[in-house]
Coordinates of C-alpha atoms in Angstrom, one line a residue:
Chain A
X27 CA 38.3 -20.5 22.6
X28 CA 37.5 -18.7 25.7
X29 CA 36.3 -14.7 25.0
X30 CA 33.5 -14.2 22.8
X31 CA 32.6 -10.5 22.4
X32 CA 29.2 -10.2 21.0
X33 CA 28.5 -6.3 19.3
X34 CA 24.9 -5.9 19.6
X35 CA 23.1 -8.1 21.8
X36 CA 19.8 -7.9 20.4
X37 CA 17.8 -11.2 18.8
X38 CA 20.7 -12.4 16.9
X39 CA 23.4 -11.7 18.9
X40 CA 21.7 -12.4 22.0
X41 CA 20.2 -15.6 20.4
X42 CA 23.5 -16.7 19.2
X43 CA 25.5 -15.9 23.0
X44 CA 22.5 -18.1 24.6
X45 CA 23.5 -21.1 22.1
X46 CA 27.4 -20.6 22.5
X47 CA 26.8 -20.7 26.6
X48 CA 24.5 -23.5 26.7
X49 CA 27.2 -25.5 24.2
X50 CA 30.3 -24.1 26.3
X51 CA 29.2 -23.0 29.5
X52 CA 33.2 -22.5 30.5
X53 CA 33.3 -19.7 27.8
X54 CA 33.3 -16.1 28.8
X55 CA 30.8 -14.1 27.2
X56 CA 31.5 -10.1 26.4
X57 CA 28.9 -7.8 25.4
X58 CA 29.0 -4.7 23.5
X59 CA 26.6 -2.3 22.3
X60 CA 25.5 1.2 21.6
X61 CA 22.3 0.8 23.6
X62 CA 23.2 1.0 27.3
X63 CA 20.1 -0.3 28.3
X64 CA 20.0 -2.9 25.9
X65 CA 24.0 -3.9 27.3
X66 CA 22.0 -3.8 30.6
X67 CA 19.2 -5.7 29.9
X68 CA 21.2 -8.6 28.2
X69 CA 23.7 -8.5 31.6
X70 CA 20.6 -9.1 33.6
X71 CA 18.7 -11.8 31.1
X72 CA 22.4 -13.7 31.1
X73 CA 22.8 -13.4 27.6
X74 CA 26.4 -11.9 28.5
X75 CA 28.8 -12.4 31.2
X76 CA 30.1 -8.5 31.3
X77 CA 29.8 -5.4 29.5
X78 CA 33.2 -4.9 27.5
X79 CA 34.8 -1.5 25.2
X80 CA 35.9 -1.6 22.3
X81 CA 39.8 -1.7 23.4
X82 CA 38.9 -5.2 24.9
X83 CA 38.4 -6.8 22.1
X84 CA 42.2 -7.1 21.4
X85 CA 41.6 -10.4 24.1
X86 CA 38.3 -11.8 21.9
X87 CA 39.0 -15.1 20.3
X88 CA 35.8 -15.2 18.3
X89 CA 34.0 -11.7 17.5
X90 CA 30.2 -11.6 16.7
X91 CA 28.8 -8.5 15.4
X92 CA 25.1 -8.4 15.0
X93 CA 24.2 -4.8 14.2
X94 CA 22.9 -2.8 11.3
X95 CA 23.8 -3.4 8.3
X96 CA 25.4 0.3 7.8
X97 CA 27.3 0.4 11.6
X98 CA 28.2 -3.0 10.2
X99 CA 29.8 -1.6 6.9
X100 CA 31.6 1.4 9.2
X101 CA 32.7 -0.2 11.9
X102 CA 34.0 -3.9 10.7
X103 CA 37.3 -1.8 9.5
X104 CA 38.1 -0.7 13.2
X105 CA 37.1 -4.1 14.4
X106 CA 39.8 -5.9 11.9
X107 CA 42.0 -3.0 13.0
X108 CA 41.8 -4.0 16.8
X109 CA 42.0 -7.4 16.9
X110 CA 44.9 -10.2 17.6
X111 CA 46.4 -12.1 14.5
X112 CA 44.7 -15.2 15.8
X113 CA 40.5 -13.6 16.4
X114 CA 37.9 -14.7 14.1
X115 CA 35.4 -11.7 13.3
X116 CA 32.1 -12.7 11.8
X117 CA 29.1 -11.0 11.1
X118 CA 25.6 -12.2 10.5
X119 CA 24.0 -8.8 8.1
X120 CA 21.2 -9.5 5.8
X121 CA 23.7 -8.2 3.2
X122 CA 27.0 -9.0 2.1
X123 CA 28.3 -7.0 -0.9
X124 CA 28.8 -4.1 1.0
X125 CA 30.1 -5.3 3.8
X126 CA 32.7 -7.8 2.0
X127 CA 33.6 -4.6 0.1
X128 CA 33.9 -2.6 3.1
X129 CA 37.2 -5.2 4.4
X130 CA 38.4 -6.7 0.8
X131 CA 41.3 -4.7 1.1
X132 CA 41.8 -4.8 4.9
X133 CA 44.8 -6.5 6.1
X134 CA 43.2 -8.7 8.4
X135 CA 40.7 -9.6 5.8
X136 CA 41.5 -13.4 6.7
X137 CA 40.6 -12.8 10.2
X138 CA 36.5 -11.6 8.7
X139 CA 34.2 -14.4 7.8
X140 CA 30.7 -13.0 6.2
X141 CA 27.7 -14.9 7.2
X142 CA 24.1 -14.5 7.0
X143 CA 22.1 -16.8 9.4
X144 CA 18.3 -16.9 7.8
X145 CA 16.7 -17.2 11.0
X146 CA 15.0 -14.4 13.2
X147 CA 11.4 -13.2 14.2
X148 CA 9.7 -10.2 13.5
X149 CA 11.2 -8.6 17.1
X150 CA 14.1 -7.1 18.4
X151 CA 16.2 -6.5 21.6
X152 CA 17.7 -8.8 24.2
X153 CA 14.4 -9.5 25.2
X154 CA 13.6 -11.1 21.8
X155 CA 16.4 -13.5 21.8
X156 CA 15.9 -16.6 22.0
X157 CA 17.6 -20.8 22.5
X158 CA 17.8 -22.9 19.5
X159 CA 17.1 -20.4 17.2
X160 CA 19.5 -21.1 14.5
X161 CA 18.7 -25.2 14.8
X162 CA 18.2 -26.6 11.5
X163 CA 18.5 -23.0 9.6
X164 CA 20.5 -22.1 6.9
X165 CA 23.4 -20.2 7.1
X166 CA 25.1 -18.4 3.9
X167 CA 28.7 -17.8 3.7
X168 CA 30.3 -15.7 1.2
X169 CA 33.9 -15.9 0.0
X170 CA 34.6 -18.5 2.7
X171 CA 37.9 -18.8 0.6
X172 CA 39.1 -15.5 2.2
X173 CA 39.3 -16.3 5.5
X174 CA 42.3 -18.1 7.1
X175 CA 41.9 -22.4 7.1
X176 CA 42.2 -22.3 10.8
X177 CA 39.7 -20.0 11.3
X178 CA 36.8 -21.1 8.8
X179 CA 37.2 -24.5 11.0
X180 CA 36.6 -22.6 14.1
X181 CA 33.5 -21.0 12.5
X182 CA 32.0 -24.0 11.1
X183 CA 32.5 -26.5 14.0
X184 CA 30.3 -23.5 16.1
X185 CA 27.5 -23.3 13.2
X186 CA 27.6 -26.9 13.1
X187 CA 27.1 -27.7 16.9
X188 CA 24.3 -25.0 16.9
X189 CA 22.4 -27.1 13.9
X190 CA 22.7 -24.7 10.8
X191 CA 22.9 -26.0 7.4
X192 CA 26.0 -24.2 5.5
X193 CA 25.4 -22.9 2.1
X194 CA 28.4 -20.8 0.0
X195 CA 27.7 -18.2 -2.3
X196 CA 29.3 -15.2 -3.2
X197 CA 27.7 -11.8 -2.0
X198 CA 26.5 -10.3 -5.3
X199 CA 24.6 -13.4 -6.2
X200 CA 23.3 -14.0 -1.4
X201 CA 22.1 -10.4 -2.2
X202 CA 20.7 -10.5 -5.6
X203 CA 18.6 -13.7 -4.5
X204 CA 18.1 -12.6 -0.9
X205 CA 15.9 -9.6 -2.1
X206 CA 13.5 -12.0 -3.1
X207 CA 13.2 -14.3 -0.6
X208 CA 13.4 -11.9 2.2
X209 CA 13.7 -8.2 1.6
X210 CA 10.5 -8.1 -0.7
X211 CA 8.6 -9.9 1.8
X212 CA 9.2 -7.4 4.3
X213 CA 8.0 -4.6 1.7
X214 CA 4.8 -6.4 0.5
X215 CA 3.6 -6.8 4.2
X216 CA 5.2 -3.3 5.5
X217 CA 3.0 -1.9 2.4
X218 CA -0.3 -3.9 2.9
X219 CA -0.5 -2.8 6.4
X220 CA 0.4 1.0 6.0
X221 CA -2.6 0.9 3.1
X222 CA -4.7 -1.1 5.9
X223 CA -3.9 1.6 8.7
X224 CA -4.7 4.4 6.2
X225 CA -8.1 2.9 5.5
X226 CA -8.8 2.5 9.2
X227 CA -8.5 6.5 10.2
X228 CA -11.9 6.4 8.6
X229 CA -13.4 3.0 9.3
X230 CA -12.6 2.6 12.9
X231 CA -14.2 -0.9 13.0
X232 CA -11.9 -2.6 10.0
X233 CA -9.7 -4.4 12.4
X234 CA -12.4 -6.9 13.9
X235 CA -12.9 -8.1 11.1
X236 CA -9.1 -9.4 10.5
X237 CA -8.3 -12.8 10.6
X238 CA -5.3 -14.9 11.3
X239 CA -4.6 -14.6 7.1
X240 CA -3.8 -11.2 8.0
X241 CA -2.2 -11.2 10.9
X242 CA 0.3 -13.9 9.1
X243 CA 0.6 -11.7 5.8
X244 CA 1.5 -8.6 7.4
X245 CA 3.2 -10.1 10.3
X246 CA 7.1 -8.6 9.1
X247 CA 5.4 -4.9 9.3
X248 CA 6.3 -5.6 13.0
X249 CA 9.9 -5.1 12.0
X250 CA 12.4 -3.0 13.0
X251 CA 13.0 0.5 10.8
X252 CA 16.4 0.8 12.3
X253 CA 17.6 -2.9 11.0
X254 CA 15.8 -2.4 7.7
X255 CA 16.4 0.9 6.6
X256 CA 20.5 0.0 5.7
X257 CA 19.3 -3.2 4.6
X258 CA 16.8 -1.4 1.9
X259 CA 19.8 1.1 1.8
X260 CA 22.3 -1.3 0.8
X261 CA 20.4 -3.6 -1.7
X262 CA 19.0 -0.7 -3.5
X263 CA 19.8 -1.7 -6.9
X264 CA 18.3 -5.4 -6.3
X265 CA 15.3 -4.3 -3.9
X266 CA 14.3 -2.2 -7.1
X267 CA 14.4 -4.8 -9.3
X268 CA 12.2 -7.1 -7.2
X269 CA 9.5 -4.0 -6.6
X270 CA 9.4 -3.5 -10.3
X271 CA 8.4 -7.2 -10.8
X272 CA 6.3 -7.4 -7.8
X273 CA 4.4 -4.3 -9.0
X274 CA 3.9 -5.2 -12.2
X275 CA 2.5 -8.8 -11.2
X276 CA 0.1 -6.7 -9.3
X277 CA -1.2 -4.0 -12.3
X278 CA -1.5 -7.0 -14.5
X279 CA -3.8 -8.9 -11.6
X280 CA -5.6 -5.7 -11.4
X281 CA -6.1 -5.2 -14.8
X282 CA -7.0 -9.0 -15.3
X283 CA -9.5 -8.0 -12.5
X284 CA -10.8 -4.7 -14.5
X285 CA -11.5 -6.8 -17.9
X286 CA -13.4 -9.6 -16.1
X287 CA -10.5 -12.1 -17.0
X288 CA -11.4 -14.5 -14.2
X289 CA -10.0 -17.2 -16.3
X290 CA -6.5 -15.4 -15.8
X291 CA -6.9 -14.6 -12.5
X292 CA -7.8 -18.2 -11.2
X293 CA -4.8 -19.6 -13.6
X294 CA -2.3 -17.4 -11.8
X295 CA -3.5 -18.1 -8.2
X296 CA -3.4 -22.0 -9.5
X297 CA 0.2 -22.0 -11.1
X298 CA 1.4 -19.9 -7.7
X299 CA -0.2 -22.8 -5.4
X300 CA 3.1 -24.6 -6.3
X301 CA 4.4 -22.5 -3.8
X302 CA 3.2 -25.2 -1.2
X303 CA 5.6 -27.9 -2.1
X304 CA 8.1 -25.0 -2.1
X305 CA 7.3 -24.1 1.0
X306 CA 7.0 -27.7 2.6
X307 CA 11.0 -27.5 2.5
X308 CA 11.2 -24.3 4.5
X309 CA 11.6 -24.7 8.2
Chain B
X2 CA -33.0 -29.4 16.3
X3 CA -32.0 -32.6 14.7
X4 CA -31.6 -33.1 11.2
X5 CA -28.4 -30.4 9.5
X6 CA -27.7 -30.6 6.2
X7 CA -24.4 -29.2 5.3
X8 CA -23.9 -28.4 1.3
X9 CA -20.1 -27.9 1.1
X10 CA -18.1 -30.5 3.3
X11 CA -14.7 -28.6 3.0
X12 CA -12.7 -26.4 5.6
X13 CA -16.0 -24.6 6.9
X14 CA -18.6 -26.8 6.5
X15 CA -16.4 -30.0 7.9
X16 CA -15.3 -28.0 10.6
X17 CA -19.1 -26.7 11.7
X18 CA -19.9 -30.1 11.2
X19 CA -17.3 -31.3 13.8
X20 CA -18.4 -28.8 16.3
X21 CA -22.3 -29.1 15.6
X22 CA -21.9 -32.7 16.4
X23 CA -19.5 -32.7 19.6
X24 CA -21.5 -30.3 21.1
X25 CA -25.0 -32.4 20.5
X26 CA -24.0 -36.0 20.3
X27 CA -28.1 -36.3 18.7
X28 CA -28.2 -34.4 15.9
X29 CA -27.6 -35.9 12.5
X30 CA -25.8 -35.0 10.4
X31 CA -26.2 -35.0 6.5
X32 CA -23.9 -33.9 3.6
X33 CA -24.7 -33.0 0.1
X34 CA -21.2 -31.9 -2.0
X35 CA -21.0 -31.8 -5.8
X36 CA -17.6 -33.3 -5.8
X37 CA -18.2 -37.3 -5.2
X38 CA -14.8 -37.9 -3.6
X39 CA -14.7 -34.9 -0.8
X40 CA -18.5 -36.5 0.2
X41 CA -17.3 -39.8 0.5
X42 CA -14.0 -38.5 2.5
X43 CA -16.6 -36.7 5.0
X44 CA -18.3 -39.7 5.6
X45 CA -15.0 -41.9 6.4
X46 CA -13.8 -38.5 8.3
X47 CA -17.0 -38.9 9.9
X48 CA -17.6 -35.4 9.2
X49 CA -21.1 -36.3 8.2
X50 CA -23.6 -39.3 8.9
X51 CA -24.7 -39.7 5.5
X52 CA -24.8 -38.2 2.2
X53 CA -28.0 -36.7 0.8
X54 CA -29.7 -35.0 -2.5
X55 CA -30.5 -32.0 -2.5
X56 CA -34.5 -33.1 -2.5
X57 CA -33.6 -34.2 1.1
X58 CA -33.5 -30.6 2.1
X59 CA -37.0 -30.5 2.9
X60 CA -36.3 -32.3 6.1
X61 CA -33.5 -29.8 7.3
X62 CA -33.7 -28.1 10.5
X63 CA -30.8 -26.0 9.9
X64 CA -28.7 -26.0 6.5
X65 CA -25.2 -24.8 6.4
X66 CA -23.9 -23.6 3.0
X67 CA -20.3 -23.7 2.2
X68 CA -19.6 -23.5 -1.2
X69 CA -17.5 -20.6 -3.2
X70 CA -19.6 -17.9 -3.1
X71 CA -20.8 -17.8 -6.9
X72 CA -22.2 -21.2 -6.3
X73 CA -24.2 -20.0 -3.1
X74 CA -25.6 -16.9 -5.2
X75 CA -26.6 -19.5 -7.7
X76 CA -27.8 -22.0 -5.6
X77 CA -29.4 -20.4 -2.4
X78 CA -32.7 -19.3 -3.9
X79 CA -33.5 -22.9 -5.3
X80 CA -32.6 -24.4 -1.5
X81 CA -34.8 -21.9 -0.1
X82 CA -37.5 -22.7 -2.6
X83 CA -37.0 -27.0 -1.7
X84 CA -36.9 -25.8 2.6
X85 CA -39.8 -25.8 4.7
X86 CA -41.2 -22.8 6.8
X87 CA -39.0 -23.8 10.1
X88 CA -35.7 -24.3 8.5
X89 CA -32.8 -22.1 9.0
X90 CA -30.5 -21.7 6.3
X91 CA -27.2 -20.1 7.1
X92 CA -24.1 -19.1 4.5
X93 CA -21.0 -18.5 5.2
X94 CA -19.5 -17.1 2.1
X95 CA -16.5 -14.4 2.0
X96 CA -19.0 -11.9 0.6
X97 CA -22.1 -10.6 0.8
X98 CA -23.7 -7.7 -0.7
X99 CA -24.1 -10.6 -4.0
X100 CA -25.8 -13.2 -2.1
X101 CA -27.6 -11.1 0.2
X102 CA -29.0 -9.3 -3.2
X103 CA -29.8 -12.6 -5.4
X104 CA -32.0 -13.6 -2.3
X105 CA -34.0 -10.3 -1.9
X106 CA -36.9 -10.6 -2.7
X107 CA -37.3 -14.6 -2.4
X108 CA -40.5 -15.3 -0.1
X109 CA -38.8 -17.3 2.2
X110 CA -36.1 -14.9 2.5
X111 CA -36.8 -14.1 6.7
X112 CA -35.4 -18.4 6.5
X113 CA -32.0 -17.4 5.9
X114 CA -29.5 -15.7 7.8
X115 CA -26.1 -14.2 5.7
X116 CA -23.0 -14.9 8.0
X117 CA -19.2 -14.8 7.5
X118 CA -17.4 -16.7 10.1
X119 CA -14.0 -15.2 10.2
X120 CA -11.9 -18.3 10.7
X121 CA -10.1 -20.5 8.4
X122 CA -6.8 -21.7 7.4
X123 CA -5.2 -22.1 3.8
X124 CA -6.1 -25.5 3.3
X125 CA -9.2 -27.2 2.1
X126 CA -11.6 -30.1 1.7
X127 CA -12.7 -32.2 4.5
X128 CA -9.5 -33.2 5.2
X129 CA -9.0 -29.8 6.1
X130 CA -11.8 -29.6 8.5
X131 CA -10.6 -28.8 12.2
X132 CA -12.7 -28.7 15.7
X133 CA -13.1 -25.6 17.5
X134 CA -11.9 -24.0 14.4
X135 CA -14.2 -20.8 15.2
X136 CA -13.4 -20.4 19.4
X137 CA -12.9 -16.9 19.9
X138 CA -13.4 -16.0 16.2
X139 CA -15.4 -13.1 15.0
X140 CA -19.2 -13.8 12.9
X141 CA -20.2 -11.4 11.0
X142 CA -23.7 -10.9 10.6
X143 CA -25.6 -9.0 7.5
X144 CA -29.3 -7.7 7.6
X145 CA -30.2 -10.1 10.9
X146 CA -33.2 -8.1 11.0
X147 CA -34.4 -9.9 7.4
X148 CA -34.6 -13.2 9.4
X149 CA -37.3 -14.0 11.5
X150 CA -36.9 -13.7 15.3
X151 CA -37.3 -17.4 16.2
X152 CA -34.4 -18.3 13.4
X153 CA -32.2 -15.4 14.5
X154 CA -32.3 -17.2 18.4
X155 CA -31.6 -20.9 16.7
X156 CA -28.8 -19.5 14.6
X157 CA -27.4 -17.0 17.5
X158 CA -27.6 -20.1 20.5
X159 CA -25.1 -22.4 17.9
X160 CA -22.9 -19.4 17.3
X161 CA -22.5 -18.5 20.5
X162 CA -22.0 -22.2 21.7
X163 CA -19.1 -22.3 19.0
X164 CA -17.8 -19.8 20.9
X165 CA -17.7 -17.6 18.3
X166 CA -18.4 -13.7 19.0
X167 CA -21.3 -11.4 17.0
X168 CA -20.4 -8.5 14.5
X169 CA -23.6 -7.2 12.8
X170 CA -22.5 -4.7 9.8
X171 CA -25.0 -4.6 6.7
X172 CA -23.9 -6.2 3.2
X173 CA -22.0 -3.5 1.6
X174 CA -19.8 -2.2 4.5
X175 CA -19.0 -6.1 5.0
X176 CA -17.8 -6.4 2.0
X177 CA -15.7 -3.5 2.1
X178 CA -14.1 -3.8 4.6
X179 CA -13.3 -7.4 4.0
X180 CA -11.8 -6.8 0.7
X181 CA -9.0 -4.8 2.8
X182 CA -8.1 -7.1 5.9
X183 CA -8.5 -10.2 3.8
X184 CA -8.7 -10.0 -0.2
X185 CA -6.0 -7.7 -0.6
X186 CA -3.7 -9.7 1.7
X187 CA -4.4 -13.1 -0.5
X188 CA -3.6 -10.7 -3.4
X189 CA -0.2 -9.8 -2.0
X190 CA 0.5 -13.1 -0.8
X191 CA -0.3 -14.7 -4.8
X192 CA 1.9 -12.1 -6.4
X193 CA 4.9 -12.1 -3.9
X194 CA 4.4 -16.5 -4.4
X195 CA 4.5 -15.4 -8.1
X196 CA 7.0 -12.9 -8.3
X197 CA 9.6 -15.3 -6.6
X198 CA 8.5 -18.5 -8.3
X199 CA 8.9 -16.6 -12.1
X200 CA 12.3 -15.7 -10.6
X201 CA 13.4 -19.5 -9.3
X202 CA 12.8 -20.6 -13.1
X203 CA 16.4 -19.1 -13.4
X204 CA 17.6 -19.1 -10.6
X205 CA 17.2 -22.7 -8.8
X206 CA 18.7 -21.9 -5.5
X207 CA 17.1 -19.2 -4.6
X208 CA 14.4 -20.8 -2.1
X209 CA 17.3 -22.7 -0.6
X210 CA 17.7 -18.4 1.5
X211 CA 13.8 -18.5 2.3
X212 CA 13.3 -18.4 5.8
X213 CA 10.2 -18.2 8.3
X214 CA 9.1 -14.5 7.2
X215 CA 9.0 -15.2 3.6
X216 CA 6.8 -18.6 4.4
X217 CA 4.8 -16.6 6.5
X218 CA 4.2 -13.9 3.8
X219 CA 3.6 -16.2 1.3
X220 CA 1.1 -18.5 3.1
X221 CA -2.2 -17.1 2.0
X222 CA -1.0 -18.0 -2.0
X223 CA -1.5 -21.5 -1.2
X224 CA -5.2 -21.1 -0.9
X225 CA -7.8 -22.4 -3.7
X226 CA -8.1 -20.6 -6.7
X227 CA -12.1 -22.6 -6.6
X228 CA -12.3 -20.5 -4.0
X229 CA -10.8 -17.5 -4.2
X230 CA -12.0 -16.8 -7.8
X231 CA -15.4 -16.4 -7.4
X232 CA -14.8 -14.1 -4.6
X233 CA -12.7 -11.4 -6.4
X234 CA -14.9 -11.4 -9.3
X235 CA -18.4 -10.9 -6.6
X236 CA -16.7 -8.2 -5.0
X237 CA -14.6 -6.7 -7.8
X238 CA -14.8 -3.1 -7.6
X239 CA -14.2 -2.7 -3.4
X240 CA -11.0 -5.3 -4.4
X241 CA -9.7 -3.1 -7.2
X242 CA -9.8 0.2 -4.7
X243 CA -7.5 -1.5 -2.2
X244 CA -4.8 -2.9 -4.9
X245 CA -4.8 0.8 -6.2
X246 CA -4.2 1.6 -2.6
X247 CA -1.8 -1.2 -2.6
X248 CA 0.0 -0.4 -5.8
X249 CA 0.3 3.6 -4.9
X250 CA 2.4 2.5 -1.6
X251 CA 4.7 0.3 -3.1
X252 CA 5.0 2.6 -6.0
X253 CA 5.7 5.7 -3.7
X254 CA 8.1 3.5 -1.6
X255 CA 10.1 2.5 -4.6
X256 CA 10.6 6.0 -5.7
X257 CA 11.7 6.7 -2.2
X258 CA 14.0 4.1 -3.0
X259 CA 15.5 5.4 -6.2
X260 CA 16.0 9.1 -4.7
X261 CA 17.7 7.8 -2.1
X262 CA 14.9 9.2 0.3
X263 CA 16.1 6.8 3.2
X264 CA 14.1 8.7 6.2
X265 CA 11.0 8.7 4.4
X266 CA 11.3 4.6 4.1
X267 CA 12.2 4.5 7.7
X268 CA 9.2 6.9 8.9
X269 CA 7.2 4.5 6.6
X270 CA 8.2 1.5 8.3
X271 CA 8.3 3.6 11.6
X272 CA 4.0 4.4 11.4
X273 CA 3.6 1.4 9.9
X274 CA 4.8 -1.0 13.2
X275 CA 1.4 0.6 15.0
X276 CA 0.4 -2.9 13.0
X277 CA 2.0 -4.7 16.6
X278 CA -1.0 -2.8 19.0
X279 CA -3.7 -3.7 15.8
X280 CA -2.3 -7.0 15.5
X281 CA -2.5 -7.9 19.4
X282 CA -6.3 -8.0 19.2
X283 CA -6.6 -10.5 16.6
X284 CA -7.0 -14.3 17.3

């Protein structure tokens, strides 16, 4: 394996070309992305060896594309189209049923592996990326069955030297549980600090008063709109359900709250604390 | 300055404890705690120098009190009764308007001085307790003018030596305020812990896909439900205004969601990343 081109060299991609170079340093590393100052800033951090077009990538060996969910969805189809019989194309997209749906028909479907690394911070860019970041993550791989033998071994000897932790699902069920985990996180602190910002228009003082509780809770508001939108976009159905829940965990906390049910109040906060041992296995 | 008595030897009262006595090697220091074990874990933490009753409190130059806050409306006229006319007596509950009120019209009320230290992590008990836990932290102060001049300059001179920096607001605004930068944001962090944790029951795998924004979202639900009861019910009707606030944003960003009103969520998102210049200031 010698070209890696790398489509979207922001915190993932840009993370991932630092780990590949550091574990191969004889690899050449391609870069592509819609953002020409973004190509130019990860030429000039060394995230990338040279800026490439789309034609090249008939030379790639391994393909990484780390870009919005939706460009992902359009674009993966022209990618398949372009590359050799012997390129493996992987993606790392927060969801998978539209992208796997996108290819399943495509074919050079056995050249596509779908992945979703859970690793990342709340920025984005070439700045943001960053070594190590995948070490000890895990890393969800749907329909792994799909892609050629040769090439899931190529895929999973790379995740492996970079540290991740394979798990297999397929991508109804990675985006169905995903919403959860992730995408309703991103909501509950988005929401929490747009209603904190609305408050402070009028109370100009409200911030000194924040601790580090809140700088934690609403720390994925930080996010990108541009990465999250599709995501939102293409998880509707799920990202509903998980709202609906979440909201109506919240009326009934409120309501407990309006009937001076302390007793139900301090029995949900206690059977949530479990969350600690949960989270004690969450690097 | 030399005898503190500290009534609560948790997270707060621990960790004063710890900087009280690095900062004056002389002082002693003396716990009172209704739970037997956590006062016994002070003294091996050498948290404390020795346990005391609350009869002892006639001796105090300062006491700290750092219980849940229904307990310090309760309790706080009775140690003001037992303290002499030089002690300082200093709370540091997460409200105020309740214990500023149940202390009124007590004739020794220019002894005490109503404080809320904003610092603290989601742990608790004296194992908890961590120096230099309130260096570069914000203190509020409520109704310093209520406490008499000589008390305000011994209370002010160990703040400041803390390192911690002065807010002065009176009780009500405190607690209104509060209620959005910190009680709503353990409210969204319980329900997001409980509407994950009623969805694992089925679904076993699913925290197998958390990653470090969900654990950072989640981490204020692992906080005490001793704790955090008390302070809901105390400041109940400013809490219930920010989860209607709450609820109406998720509500309005879920119907987004269902008529496919994408830019909307993504100039949501958009005015909502402000949260990064906000979030800068905060230690």
């Amino acid at each position: 394996m010698r070209n890696i081109y790398i489509i979207g060299v922001g915190l993932i991609g840009g993370s991932i070309a630092k780990d590949v170079k550091k574990l191969n340093p004889g690899i050449s590393i391609h870069g592509i992305d819609a953002n020409e100052t973004h190509l130019q800033e990860a030429l000039t951090l060394k995230l990338i060896d040279k800026k490439a077009n789309f034609e090249d990538l008939k030379h790639a060996d391994l393909v990484i594309v780390s870009i919005p969910v939706d460009a992902t969805e359009t674009l993966l189809p022209h990618i398949l189209d372009v590359v050799s019989e012997d390129t493996l194309v992987i993606d790392s997209g927060s969801t998978k049923a539209s992208i796997c749906k996108a290819v399943a028909k495509h074919p050079k479907r056995r050249n596509f592996l779908a992945t979703h690394p859970i690793a990342g911070t709340e920025f984005s860019g070439p700045k943001a990326a960053v070594e190590g970041l995948f070490m000890n993550k895990t890393n969800i791989i749907c329909e792994i069955e799909k892609t050629a033998f040769k090439l899931q071994e190529r895929a999973l000897t790379i995740f492996k030297i970079m540290g991740m932790n394979m798990r297999y699902m397929n991508p109804e069920a990675h985006d169905k549980h995903i919403a959860y985990v992730s995408h309703l996180s991103h909501i509950s602190a988005f929401m929490l600090g747009k209603t904190v910002i609305e408050k402070e228009k009028n109370e100009r003082d409200i911030f000194d008063l924040a601790g580090s509780g809140f700088a934690s809770t609403v720390r994925l508001a930080k996010s990108s709109p541009h990465m999250w939108t599709p995501i939102f976009k293409q998880n509707k159905v799920n990202v509903i359900e998980t709202l609906d829940e979440y909201i109506n965990n919240l009326v009934k906390f409120k309501e407990f709250m309006q009937t001076d049910n302390f007793d139900a109040i301090f029995k949900d906060m206690e059977n949530t604390n479990h969350i600690k041992d949960i989270l004690n296995g969450i690097k």
